[in-house]
């Protein structure tokens, strides 16, 4: 069937379309209703359906005789290991871990925080939670203790699972001191901490804390628990416009249906194929396409603990693709930019036979044309597919559907909307914009299965942040346009979220940290373009009267504060002192103008600005031509 026909079917009769996709997974009870609205008015898929996500990912493949097939390959240049887990192996370990969690009193609906590096136990823990209906919340290992504490307070977990360390190139990062600080800073008291001791670092355990291997030894395997389609599978926190992250909730039913279908329709893989998403389990890509999607579909998934470069060289990606016969590969453009920088002519690729690679997917940030051209040049015959999605949706919104029909690619576009997403481009007043005109990218409700039905214990924020700006339409937070043939071009965020090396971060949150410095009167943080990371944060800071600190020293202190409060992944390295920030006469900082200046773009001066001269001063500090035009 053609893409156009499939899209039309999903638009014309969504219930029939998604009922058909639902039949492609195994239910203990098929849903009574395909789509309806809950008491809050939120759309819910597959009410009345009963299933278990861990059963779909493991038990059913074993039952179907695929127990000896490889489910997960742990490839870790960081530790020099490659380890293969069959579906039967993985099931055994997951069932035992689930039993161990039950032993700590974890029951259906209880939360478990997983703060771990890229080790198999992280995926095992996720599946173990799913097995017993517990709700996991994975916290990316690069986040600092206050971020962990915020998540502990919001999710209120019974148990926190962690490891003694993570490995960043040749640096060993001890996790236990970070966990201790996070747990101490949180108001909610976690009942149990379990630590996986790794060979690279031994964590000191306090009384009452558990050693992972002893904890498992004492446990017995436990069976899966049937859950409702609408029961939560996990909470994943993501950056919003304020310091408080949003707890995106994923349900079990819609998630399993959408991911199962996406593996074949979008990524062009099926049971037995090898799929690799080089991300981290702490991000949505890791949830959907390292852990759940490939396993539900019966593919082999790769868990890669390493970087694209220096592990041992910039040929690491080619080595993994060749060694494990990867068919479909998904990574953020920033990772390929790192490879391109070290091996511009892609000479290291020649050492490997990557003829197995059929599709190259990229997402997570804008795919810049030079990186796209480089990939096309060095992957002859392999379609390079840019696809766009968000933590909130849980799976892609736009793509080229490798398993349906590959359309002619169009440089700069994220391809076309996936069946089930009714995408529109709106102006300020909510009018639909014609092709070629940039506006807010929104999706008409309902969102398809797999997308979030709410924010954890904050439905009011869900409504306010996503559905109130254009009632009936989901606000993606991205700006962009569509061309006359329906290809979608995503141009960047229109809110205070920035994308640094494929990591989503809140400038509002960084402002809260910077503003807490005793010498800072006020500040504004923006994403400045960066050749390697896509964007990096840049702070403009106004000092308090009488503050006696040298600009370099202030910058060093602010950098340290952001590392300690948010984490090194913020890549916060620059803070510039200015005399004032441009404001409207009513005192609002003109962030949009500053954003354009930081990007080196021209801007027009609104008539409401209180002091036009300040813009020239800031332009001087930024080292950009002021480009001032009176608007
Ligand atoms: N634990 C602890 N620290 C971490 C970390 C982790 N899991 N991940 C990154 N960091 C640290 C880095 O060590 C670095 O610290 P430093 O400032 O002390 O040197 C800092 O955070 C910045 O990291 P990053 O910007 O990620 O650079 P990098 O060189 O470590 O890695 C990439 C570069 C491209 C490999 C990495 O950014 C990447 O994989 N990005 C893609 C993210 C992604 O998958 N997004 C999902 C959409 S596909
Ligand atoms: P996250 O929720 O971390 O997955 O980040 C989602 C955000 O990343 C989106 O809102 C976009 O701003 C950006 N993004 C993801 N994929 C793409 C893409 N292919 N092109 C441009 N931006 C993207």
XYZ file of C-alpha atoms and ligand atoms in Angstrom:
702
model
C 0.000 0.000 0.000
C 1.272 3.494 -0.760
C 2.115 6.017 1.941
C -0.666 8.316 0.698
C -3.280 5.579 0.930
C -2.164 4.515 4.403
C -2.220 8.115 5.623
C -5.683 8.583 4.160
C -6.981 5.467 5.934
C -5.675 6.679 9.301
C -7.344 10.059 8.764
C -10.654 8.742 7.525
C -11.245 6.094 10.155
C -8.668 6.266 12.959
C -10.499 3.729 15.075
C -10.474 1.087 12.343
C -6.855 1.891 11.488
C -5.635 1.540 15.080
C -7.841 -1.470 15.804
C -6.075 -3.260 12.964
C -2.631 -2.306 14.333
C -3.756 -3.450 17.815
C -4.426 -6.943 16.442
C -0.724 -7.226 15.621
C 0.220 -7.611 19.305
C -0.938 -10.194 21.869
C -3.574 -9.144 24.378
C -4.874 -11.071 27.358
C -8.124 -9.242 26.640
C -8.654 -7.241 23.466
C -9.791 -3.645 24.163
C -13.509 -2.956 24.330
C -13.031 0.575 23.064
C -10.382 1.713 20.613
C -10.543 5.426 21.411
C -12.444 7.507 23.909
C -11.964 10.332 26.383
C -11.425 10.008 30.126
C -13.014 12.031 32.915
C -10.472 14.829 32.283
C -11.385 14.951 28.608
C -8.002 13.453 27.642
C -7.956 10.984 24.737
C -7.310 7.367 25.756
C -6.548 4.420 23.514
C -7.612 0.824 24.017
C -9.634 1.138 27.203
C -10.580 -2.270 28.569
C -7.605 -3.936 26.913
C -5.418 -6.094 29.169
C -1.793 -6.958 28.371
C 1.738 -6.950 29.751
C 4.572 -5.104 28.022
C 7.290 -7.416 29.371
C 5.320 -10.440 28.178
C 5.205 -8.864 24.706
C 8.937 -8.117 24.743
C 10.127 -11.490 26.067
C 7.735 -14.273 27.119
C 5.805 -14.468 23.895
C 8.968 -14.819 21.800
C 10.217 -17.598 24.063
C 6.817 -19.283 23.904
C 6.948 -19.061 20.116
C 10.227 -21.021 20.085
C 12.595 -18.065 19.711
C 14.189 -18.434 23.154
C 17.645 -19.059 21.673
C 17.574 -16.034 19.361
C 19.599 -13.029 20.416
C 17.479 -10.296 21.985
C 20.114 -7.885 23.266
C 23.766 -7.289 22.467
C 25.676 -5.304 25.039
C 28.613 -3.787 23.187
C 30.810 -1.816 25.531
C 34.075 -0.389 24.281
C 34.034 1.454 27.607
C 34.737 -1.845 29.411
C 36.022 -3.948 26.515
C 33.101 -6.395 26.523
C 30.560 -7.753 24.111
C 27.802 -9.810 25.725
C 24.837 -11.458 24.017
C 21.522 -12.195 25.728
C 19.020 -14.552 24.150
C 15.322 -13.961 24.718
C 15.372 -16.889 27.178
C 18.404 -15.481 29.068
C 16.899 -12.056 29.256
C 13.568 -13.417 30.418
C 15.258 -15.375 33.186
C 17.119 -12.295 34.433
C 14.132 -9.998 34.123
C 11.852 -12.423 35.965
C 14.393 -12.724 38.787
C 14.853 -8.945 39.003
C 11.079 -8.534 39.059
C 10.968 -11.028 41.924
C 13.677 -9.081 43.743
C 11.693 -5.855 43.334
C 8.633 -7.569 44.749
C 10.815 -8.679 47.640
C 11.372 -5.002 48.430
C 7.627 -4.480 48.528
C 7.236 -3.028 45.025
C 3.741 -3.613 43.714
C 1.688 -2.685 40.680
C 1.567 1.103 40.358
C 4.581 1.744 42.635
C 7.398 3.830 41.160
C 11.025 2.777 40.757
C 13.774 5.206 39.759
C 16.539 3.829 37.558
C 19.671 6.018 37.564
C 22.118 3.910 35.638
C 24.732 3.948 32.909
C 24.357 1.968 29.684
C 24.572 -1.514 31.181
C 22.228 -4.465 30.495
C 20.880 -4.250 34.041
C 19.289 -0.897 33.125
C 17.149 -2.537 30.416
C 16.561 -5.576 32.635
C 15.312 -3.274 35.398
C 12.937 -1.459 33.031
C 11.455 -4.736 31.824
C 11.273 -6.065 35.396
C 9.158 -3.069 36.396
C 6.927 -3.609 33.365
C 6.575 -7.272 34.335
C 5.029 -6.462 37.716
C 3.143 -3.357 36.622
C 5.490 -1.023 38.529
C 6.114 2.361 36.914
C 9.745 3.110 36.157
C 11.322 6.481 35.797
C 14.765 6.361 34.237
C 16.928 9.363 35.041
C 19.765 10.045 32.601
C 23.095 9.339 34.307
C 24.528 12.706 33.258
C 22.105 14.652 35.456
C 23.402 16.198 38.673
C 21.967 15.404 42.160
C 19.412 18.275 42.285
C 17.852 16.968 39.055
C 17.647 13.514 40.590
C 16.126 14.979 43.754
C 13.428 16.835 41.783
C 12.472 13.608 40.050
C 12.456 11.652 43.330
C 10.096 14.211 44.836
C 7.745 14.156 41.883
C 7.677 10.400 41.235
C 7.896 9.350 44.922
C 9.613 6.027 44.237
C 9.814 3.154 46.688
C 13.089 1.949 45.230
C 16.066 3.527 43.483
C 18.260 1.315 41.304
C 21.741 2.498 40.445
C 25.285 1.388 39.661
C 28.623 2.195 41.233
C 29.761 4.196 38.195
C 29.415 5.305 34.627
C 32.265 5.547 32.142
C 32.875 8.643 30.020
C 35.711 7.884 27.612
C 38.500 7.013 30.051
C 36.906 8.797 33.013
C 35.109 6.771 35.651
C 32.229 8.747 37.140
C 31.249 7.473 40.570
C 27.441 7.446 40.783
C 26.985 6.631 44.451
C 28.042 10.068 45.776
C 25.610 11.619 43.263
C 22.834 9.296 44.383
C 23.581 9.947 48.046
C 23.353 13.697 47.443
C 20.153 13.381 45.370
C 18.479 11.176 47.962
C 19.567 13.559 50.739
C 18.267 16.626 48.906
C 14.876 15.052 48.161
C 11.990 15.495 50.577
C 10.500 12.131 49.656
C 12.293 9.275 51.352
C 13.223 6.362 49.094
C 12.758 3.095 50.998
C 15.502 1.101 49.245
C 18.645 1.801 47.221
C 20.145 -1.075 45.219
C 23.647 -0.680 43.757
C 25.180 -2.645 40.913
C 28.881 -2.866 41.724
C 30.982 -2.507 38.586
C 34.587 -3.616 38.309
C 35.768 -0.057 37.631
C 34.583 1.370 40.951
C 33.392 -0.026 44.226
C 30.631 1.931 45.906
C 30.427 2.060 49.641
C 27.081 0.771 50.812
C 25.440 2.057 53.932
C 23.378 -0.089 56.266
C 20.058 -0.866 54.602
C 21.389 -0.422 51.063
C 21.545 -3.482 48.829
C 24.256 -4.996 46.694
C 22.648 -5.885 43.343
C 24.079 -9.390 42.988
C 23.247 -10.422 46.536
C 19.806 -8.902 46.120
C 19.233 -11.048 43.020
C 20.678 -14.190 44.566
C 18.132 -14.030 47.326
C 15.210 -13.574 44.916
C 13.142 -16.006 42.889
C 11.695 -15.359 39.434
C 8.196 -13.955 39.234
C 5.509 -14.096 36.576
C 4.058 -11.195 34.606
C 1.059 -9.298 35.922
C -1.768 -8.393 33.522
C -2.295 -4.629 33.395
C -4.822 -2.337 31.770
C -3.890 -0.744 28.454
C -4.327 2.637 30.112
C -2.143 1.825 33.146
C 1.153 3.740 33.188
C 4.275 1.913 32.041
C 6.717 4.683 32.821
C 7.286 8.335 33.624
C 10.047 10.119 31.747
C 10.938 13.632 32.803
C 11.723 16.144 30.107
C 12.633 19.804 30.063
C 9.957 22.408 29.804
C 10.114 26.152 30.028
C 10.572 26.233 33.798
C 12.930 24.546 36.223
C 10.368 21.882 37.075
C 10.658 19.078 34.520
C 7.525 17.579 33.040
C 6.731 13.987 33.933
C 5.635 12.530 30.616
C 3.449 9.479 31.276
C 3.429 6.546 28.872
C 0.666 3.980 29.008
C 1.045 0.276 28.223
C -1.425 -0.416 25.415
C -0.980 2.436 22.962
C 2.780 2.312 23.468
C 3.064 -1.385 22.599
C 0.837 -1.062 19.540
C 2.583 2.033 18.179
C 6.118 0.744 18.753
C 5.382 -2.678 17.317
C 4.001 -1.137 14.149
C 6.737 1.499 13.934
C 9.559 -1.050 13.842
C 8.287 -2.465 10.589
C 6.533 0.502 8.999
C 9.048 3.225 9.893
C 12.363 1.477 10.480
C 11.916 -1.346 7.981
C 12.877 -4.158 10.372
C 11.142 -7.280 11.601
C 11.711 -10.211 13.961
C 15.268 -11.473 13.587
C 16.677 -8.225 12.184
C 19.275 -6.227 14.094
C 18.304 -2.693 15.061
C 20.579 -0.159 16.731
C 19.654 3.130 18.350
C 22.874 4.741 19.592
C 21.269 6.785 22.314
C 20.986 6.372 26.069
C 18.288 4.585 28.055
C 17.823 7.869 29.905
C 16.236 9.497 26.842
C 13.009 8.654 25.082
C 14.934 7.198 22.146
C 16.507 4.723 24.532
C 13.141 3.775 26.031
C 11.396 3.301 22.711
C 14.157 2.028 20.473
C 16.805 0.400 22.650
C 14.471 -1.288 25.109
C 10.855 -1.662 24.109
C 10.332 -1.311 20.347
C 12.930 -3.779 19.045
C 12.150 -6.397 21.693
C 8.388 -6.196 21.262
C 8.892 -6.715 17.527
C 11.302 -9.596 18.189
C 14.356 -7.831 16.755
C 17.862 -7.898 18.210
C 18.634 -4.600 19.925
C 22.068 -3.166 20.635
C 22.986 -1.496 23.893
C 26.153 0.455 23.166
C 28.193 1.820 26.038
C 30.633 4.136 24.350
C 30.990 7.229 22.209
C 31.197 7.553 18.436
C 34.814 8.647 18.665
C 37.886 7.652 20.708
C 36.366 4.237 21.482
C 38.957 3.444 20.258
C 38.677 5.721 17.237
C 36.128 7.425 15.005
C 35.412 4.096 13.270
C 33.422 2.794 16.277
C 30.036 3.096 14.543
C 31.233 1.209 11.457
C 32.726 -1.496 13.656
C 29.469 -2.062 15.540
C 27.374 -2.046 12.361
C 29.665 -4.594 10.698
C 30.235 -6.833 13.708
C 26.567 -7.191 14.667
C 25.111 -6.956 11.144
C 22.957 -3.927 11.885
C 20.161 -3.423 9.353
C 18.696 -0.152 10.570
C 20.680 2.432 12.545
C 19.374 5.448 14.427
C 21.517 8.201 15.922
C 21.575 11.959 16.558
C 23.324 14.097 13.892
C 25.674 15.479 16.557
C 27.233 12.023 16.900
C 28.006 11.907 13.185
C 29.367 15.452 13.360
C 31.847 14.160 15.944
C 32.849 11.326 13.559
C 33.095 13.708 10.603
C 35.334 16.052 12.562
C 37.846 13.307 13.363
C 37.619 11.359 10.120
C 36.420 13.884 7.503
C 37.029 11.562 4.561
C 35.494 8.614 6.349
C 38.642 6.550 5.808
C 38.001 4.308 8.798
C 34.832 2.945 7.220
C 36.879 0.996 4.666
C 38.088 -1.374 7.403
C 34.564 -2.751 7.813
C 31.951 -4.487 5.725
C 28.819 -2.453 6.362
C 26.835 -3.902 3.453
C 24.251 -5.106 6.025
C 23.148 -1.513 6.663
C 19.928 -0.757 4.818
C 18.678 2.422 6.506
C 20.274 5.310 8.349
C 17.885 7.280 10.580
C 18.725 10.515 12.368
C 16.740 12.591 14.866
C 16.939 14.517 18.088
C 17.958 17.851 16.602
C 18.093 19.589 13.253
C 20.066 17.689 10.620
C 22.351 20.359 9.193
C 22.874 20.129 5.410
C 26.685 19.541 5.584
C 26.172 16.513 7.831
C 23.360 15.233 5.605
C 25.562 15.606 2.510
C 28.451 13.869 4.245
C 26.235 10.940 5.221
C 24.755 10.623 1.748
C 28.258 10.682 0.243
C 29.621 8.047 2.602
C 26.618 5.746 2.731
C 25.951 5.111 -0.954
C 22.724 3.209 -1.534
C 21.596 3.672 2.075
C 18.701 6.096 2.488
C 19.537 8.765 5.075
C 16.228 9.499 6.777
C 15.722 12.516 8.998
C 12.751 12.005 11.281
C 11.263 14.241 13.904
C 9.808 13.388 17.287
C 9.621 14.241 20.954
C 9.582 12.689 24.398
C 5.894 13.521 24.562
C 4.923 11.530 21.481
C 7.219 8.610 22.307
C 7.705 7.733 18.648
C 8.176 9.705 15.453
C 5.750 12.300 14.114
C 7.329 12.746 10.685
C 9.535 10.378 8.755
C 10.052 8.562 5.509
C 8.386 5.191 6.100
C 11.013 2.638 5.102
C 8.638 -0.289 5.547
C 5.776 1.258 3.587
C 7.067 3.321 0.690
C 10.222 5.400 0.521
C 9.430 8.818 -0.900
C 12.004 10.939 -2.698
C 13.951 12.694 0.096
C 13.975 16.480 0.274
C 17.007 18.193 1.806
C 16.292 19.988 5.048
C 12.927 18.347 5.606
C 11.993 15.804 8.261
C 9.890 14.128 5.581
C 6.149 13.579 5.918
C 3.625 13.072 8.752
C 3.178 9.503 9.900
C -0.332 8.062 9.552
C -2.198 9.045 12.697
C -0.656 12.520 13.021
C -2.833 15.311 11.659
C -0.209 18.029 11.435
C -0.969 21.726 10.870
C 1.048 24.932 10.704
C -0.688 27.831 12.470
C -0.109 31.543 12.817
C -0.443 33.550 16.036
C -4.211 33.763 15.623
C -4.599 30.040 14.968
C -5.130 30.363 11.212
C -3.658 27.693 9.001
C -0.687 28.927 7.027
C -0.114 28.224 3.349
C 2.793 26.064 2.119
C 6.194 27.673 2.551
C 5.138 29.901 5.445
C 6.676 29.267 8.842
C 4.508 29.036 11.949
C 3.796 26.940 15.023
C 3.729 23.219 14.277
C 0.712 21.648 15.973
C -1.122 18.335 15.802
C -4.869 18.110 15.810
C -6.124 15.890 18.637
C -6.315 13.039 19.252
C -2.646 12.161 19.136
C -2.107 8.574 17.974
C -1.529 5.638 20.367
C 1.798 5.769 22.229
C 1.669 9.525 22.751
C 1.333 10.818 26.298
C -2.137 11.011 27.843
C -1.083 13.295 30.711
C 1.768 14.594 32.867
C 2.422 12.711 36.082
C 0.026 14.024 38.732
C -0.289 17.318 36.888
C -3.052 17.139 34.359
C -3.612 20.891 34.671
C -0.085 21.509 33.369
C -0.673 19.028 30.536
C -3.709 21.052 29.462
C -2.064 24.395 30.016
C 1.324 23.683 28.418
C 0.175 21.710 25.405
C -3.515 22.200 24.641
C -4.504 25.702 25.727
C -2.642 27.842 23.159
C -4.700 26.428 20.274
C -7.657 24.517 21.790
C -8.027 21.081 20.180
C -4.448 21.130 18.899
C -1.309 19.776 20.572
C 1.409 22.435 20.691
C 4.681 20.729 19.786
C 6.828 23.715 20.792
C 8.590 23.536 17.430
C 8.324 26.024 14.598
C 8.424 25.089 10.946
C 6.610 24.906 7.640
C 5.308 22.518 5.057
C 6.070 22.660 1.362
C 3.514 22.291 -1.417
C 4.015 18.500 -1.468
C 3.484 18.102 2.250
C 7.123 17.677 3.352
C 7.632 19.126 6.829
C 10.582 21.373 7.722
C 11.271 21.743 11.460
C 13.172 24.969 12.073
C 13.667 24.886 15.861
C 11.918 25.467 19.142
C 9.681 28.454 19.631
C 9.854 28.247 23.421
C 12.619 28.247 26.029
C 13.829 24.756 25.231
C 17.182 24.266 23.505
C 18.831 21.238 22.032
C 22.464 20.707 22.997
C 24.189 17.711 21.401
C 20.809 16.037 21.026
C 20.006 16.673 24.686
C 16.877 18.648 25.437
C 17.441 21.351 28.029
C 15.534 24.253 29.497
C 17.050 27.737 29.307
C 14.555 28.770 32.007
C 16.080 26.222 34.341
C 19.608 27.459 33.597
C 18.436 31.018 34.265
C 17.201 29.926 37.690
C 20.680 28.569 38.500
C 22.548 31.605 37.147
C 20.218 34.071 38.875
C 20.988 32.423 42.208
C 24.610 33.667 42.072
C 24.984 36.435 44.690
C 26.525 38.878 42.171
C 23.815 38.418 39.522
C 20.930 40.882 39.357
C 19.263 39.295 36.338
C 20.097 37.135 33.372
C 18.881 35.565 30.173
C 20.084 32.239 28.732
C 19.839 31.328 25.044
C 20.896 28.650 22.615
C 23.733 29.870 20.412
C 24.523 27.978 17.220
C 27.442 25.592 17.538
C 29.120 23.619 14.771
C 29.525 20.446 16.846
C 26.688 20.428 19.364
C 24.036 22.146 17.231
C 23.358 24.615 20.004
C 25.134 25.573 23.230
C 23.777 27.770 26.009
C 24.970 31.326 26.382
C 24.106 33.542 29.352
C 23.852 37.315 29.348
C 24.253 38.533 32.892
C 23.602 41.878 34.578
C 25.541 42.396 37.806
C 24.069 43.761 41.002
C 25.119 47.308 41.845
C 28.390 47.195 43.716
C 29.113 43.557 42.803
C 32.830 43.181 42.863
C 33.724 40.234 40.682
C 35.810 39.967 37.541
C 33.909 38.678 34.466
C 36.184 35.636 33.991
C 35.859 34.604 37.620
C 32.093 35.030 37.484
C 31.873 32.894 34.361
C 33.933 30.136 36.017
C 31.670 30.170 39.066
C 28.507 30.088 36.978
C 29.843 27.214 34.875
C 30.530 25.267 38.050
C 27.069 26.040 39.434
C 25.325 24.777 36.308
C 27.466 21.612 36.309
C 26.557 20.977 39.944
C 22.871 21.823 39.656
C 21.986 20.450 36.217
C 24.986 18.486 34.965
C 27.918 18.598 32.568
C 25.600 17.698 29.681
C 24.239 21.247 29.733
C 27.529 22.243 28.077
C 27.196 25.596 29.807
C 30.513 27.345 29.217
C 29.868 31.027 28.435
C 28.418 33.855 30.503
C 28.854 37.437 29.288
C 28.358 40.498 31.437
C 26.179 43.261 29.967
C 25.001 46.512 31.531
C 21.317 45.875 30.986
C 18.962 43.558 29.185
C 16.520 45.037 26.674
C 13.041 45.289 28.131
C 9.636 46.441 27.172
C 8.328 49.519 28.914
C 6.389 47.193 31.193
C 9.661 45.539 32.254
C 9.542 42.259 30.277
C 12.877 41.054 28.909
C 12.783 40.983 25.109
C 13.990 37.416 24.770
C 12.983 36.959 21.191
C 15.172 39.852 20.111
C 18.062 38.594 22.181
C 17.628 35.122 20.688
C 17.941 36.553 17.196
C 21.005 38.566 18.158
C 22.666 35.495 19.645
C 22.017 33.709 16.357
C 23.657 36.643 14.554
C 20.389 37.366 12.775
C 19.031 40.843 12.237
C 16.111 41.974 14.311
C 13.627 44.755 14.280
C 13.178 46.931 17.307
C 9.649 46.967 18.652
C 8.312 50.394 19.466
C 7.721 49.218 23.037
C 11.419 48.873 23.858
C 12.507 51.111 26.700
C 16.116 51.833 25.714
C 17.290 51.075 22.149
C 20.951 51.867 22.939
C 21.171 48.776 25.105
C 20.860 46.555 22.028
C 23.970 48.063 20.495
C 25.867 47.481 23.701
C 24.788 43.822 23.771
C 25.609 43.389 20.100
C 29.096 44.661 20.919
C 29.494 42.176 23.771
C 28.278 39.342 21.561
C 30.567 40.459 18.770
C 27.752 40.573 16.193
C 26.723 43.413 13.934
C 23.817 45.074 15.657
C 21.604 44.918 12.552
C 19.273 47.305 14.312
C 16.215 48.237 12.337
C 13.419 50.324 13.715
C 10.242 48.232 13.431
N 27.125 10.622 32.568
C 27.941 11.568 33.038
N 28.406 12.595 32.287
C 28.019 12.631 31.012
C 27.151 11.688 30.437
C 26.692 10.642 31.285
N 25.861 9.703 30.859
N 26.954 12.001 29.144
C 27.683 13.111 28.899
N 28.331 13.483 30.025
C 29.256 14.616 30.187
C 30.438 14.477 29.251
O 31.443 13.669 29.808
C 30.888 15.908 29.101
O 31.552 16.280 30.298
P 32.768 17.341 30.322
O 32.138 18.688 30.074
O 33.298 17.200 31.701
O 33.722 16.931 29.263
C 29.569 16.685 29.110
O 28.627 15.827 29.780
C 29.060 17.046 27.755
O 28.701 15.860 27.067
P 28.258 15.776 25.520
O 27.870 17.129 25.037
O 27.278 14.704 25.378
O 29.622 15.429 24.765
P 30.352 14.037 24.626
O 31.624 14.335 23.940
O 30.417 13.325 25.926
O 29.421 13.151 23.639
C 27.965 12.729 21.754
C 29.124 13.573 22.344
C 27.634 13.246 20.397
C 28.408 11.290 21.695
C 26.756 12.793 22.698
O 26.437 14.135 22.941
C 25.541 12.082 22.160
O 25.486 10.866 22.071
N 24.474 12.850 21.836
C 23.236 12.303 21.333
C 22.209 12.293 22.414
C 20.989 11.482 22.033
O 21.081 10.307 21.827
N 19.837 12.129 21.996
C 18.611 11.469 21.732
C 18.109 11.750 20.359
S 18.753 10.644 19.152
P 13.263 15.169 22.938
O 11.965 15.356 23.636
O 14.431 15.147 23.849
O 13.227 13.984 22.016
O 13.485 16.452 22.026
C 12.491 16.813 21.126
C 12.904 18.030 20.373
O 14.096 17.767 19.628
C 11.890 18.444 19.339
O 10.844 19.214 19.886
C 12.736 19.211 18.345
O 12.966 20.524 18.782
C 14.045 18.453 18.381
N 14.098 17.469 17.283
C 13.923 16.140 17.373
N 14.089 15.556 16.171
C 14.360 16.549 15.291
C 14.619 16.597 13.885
N 14.671 15.490 13.151
N 14.830 17.802 13.319
C 14.796 18.937 14.056
N 14.572 18.950 15.388
C 14.355 17.774 16.007
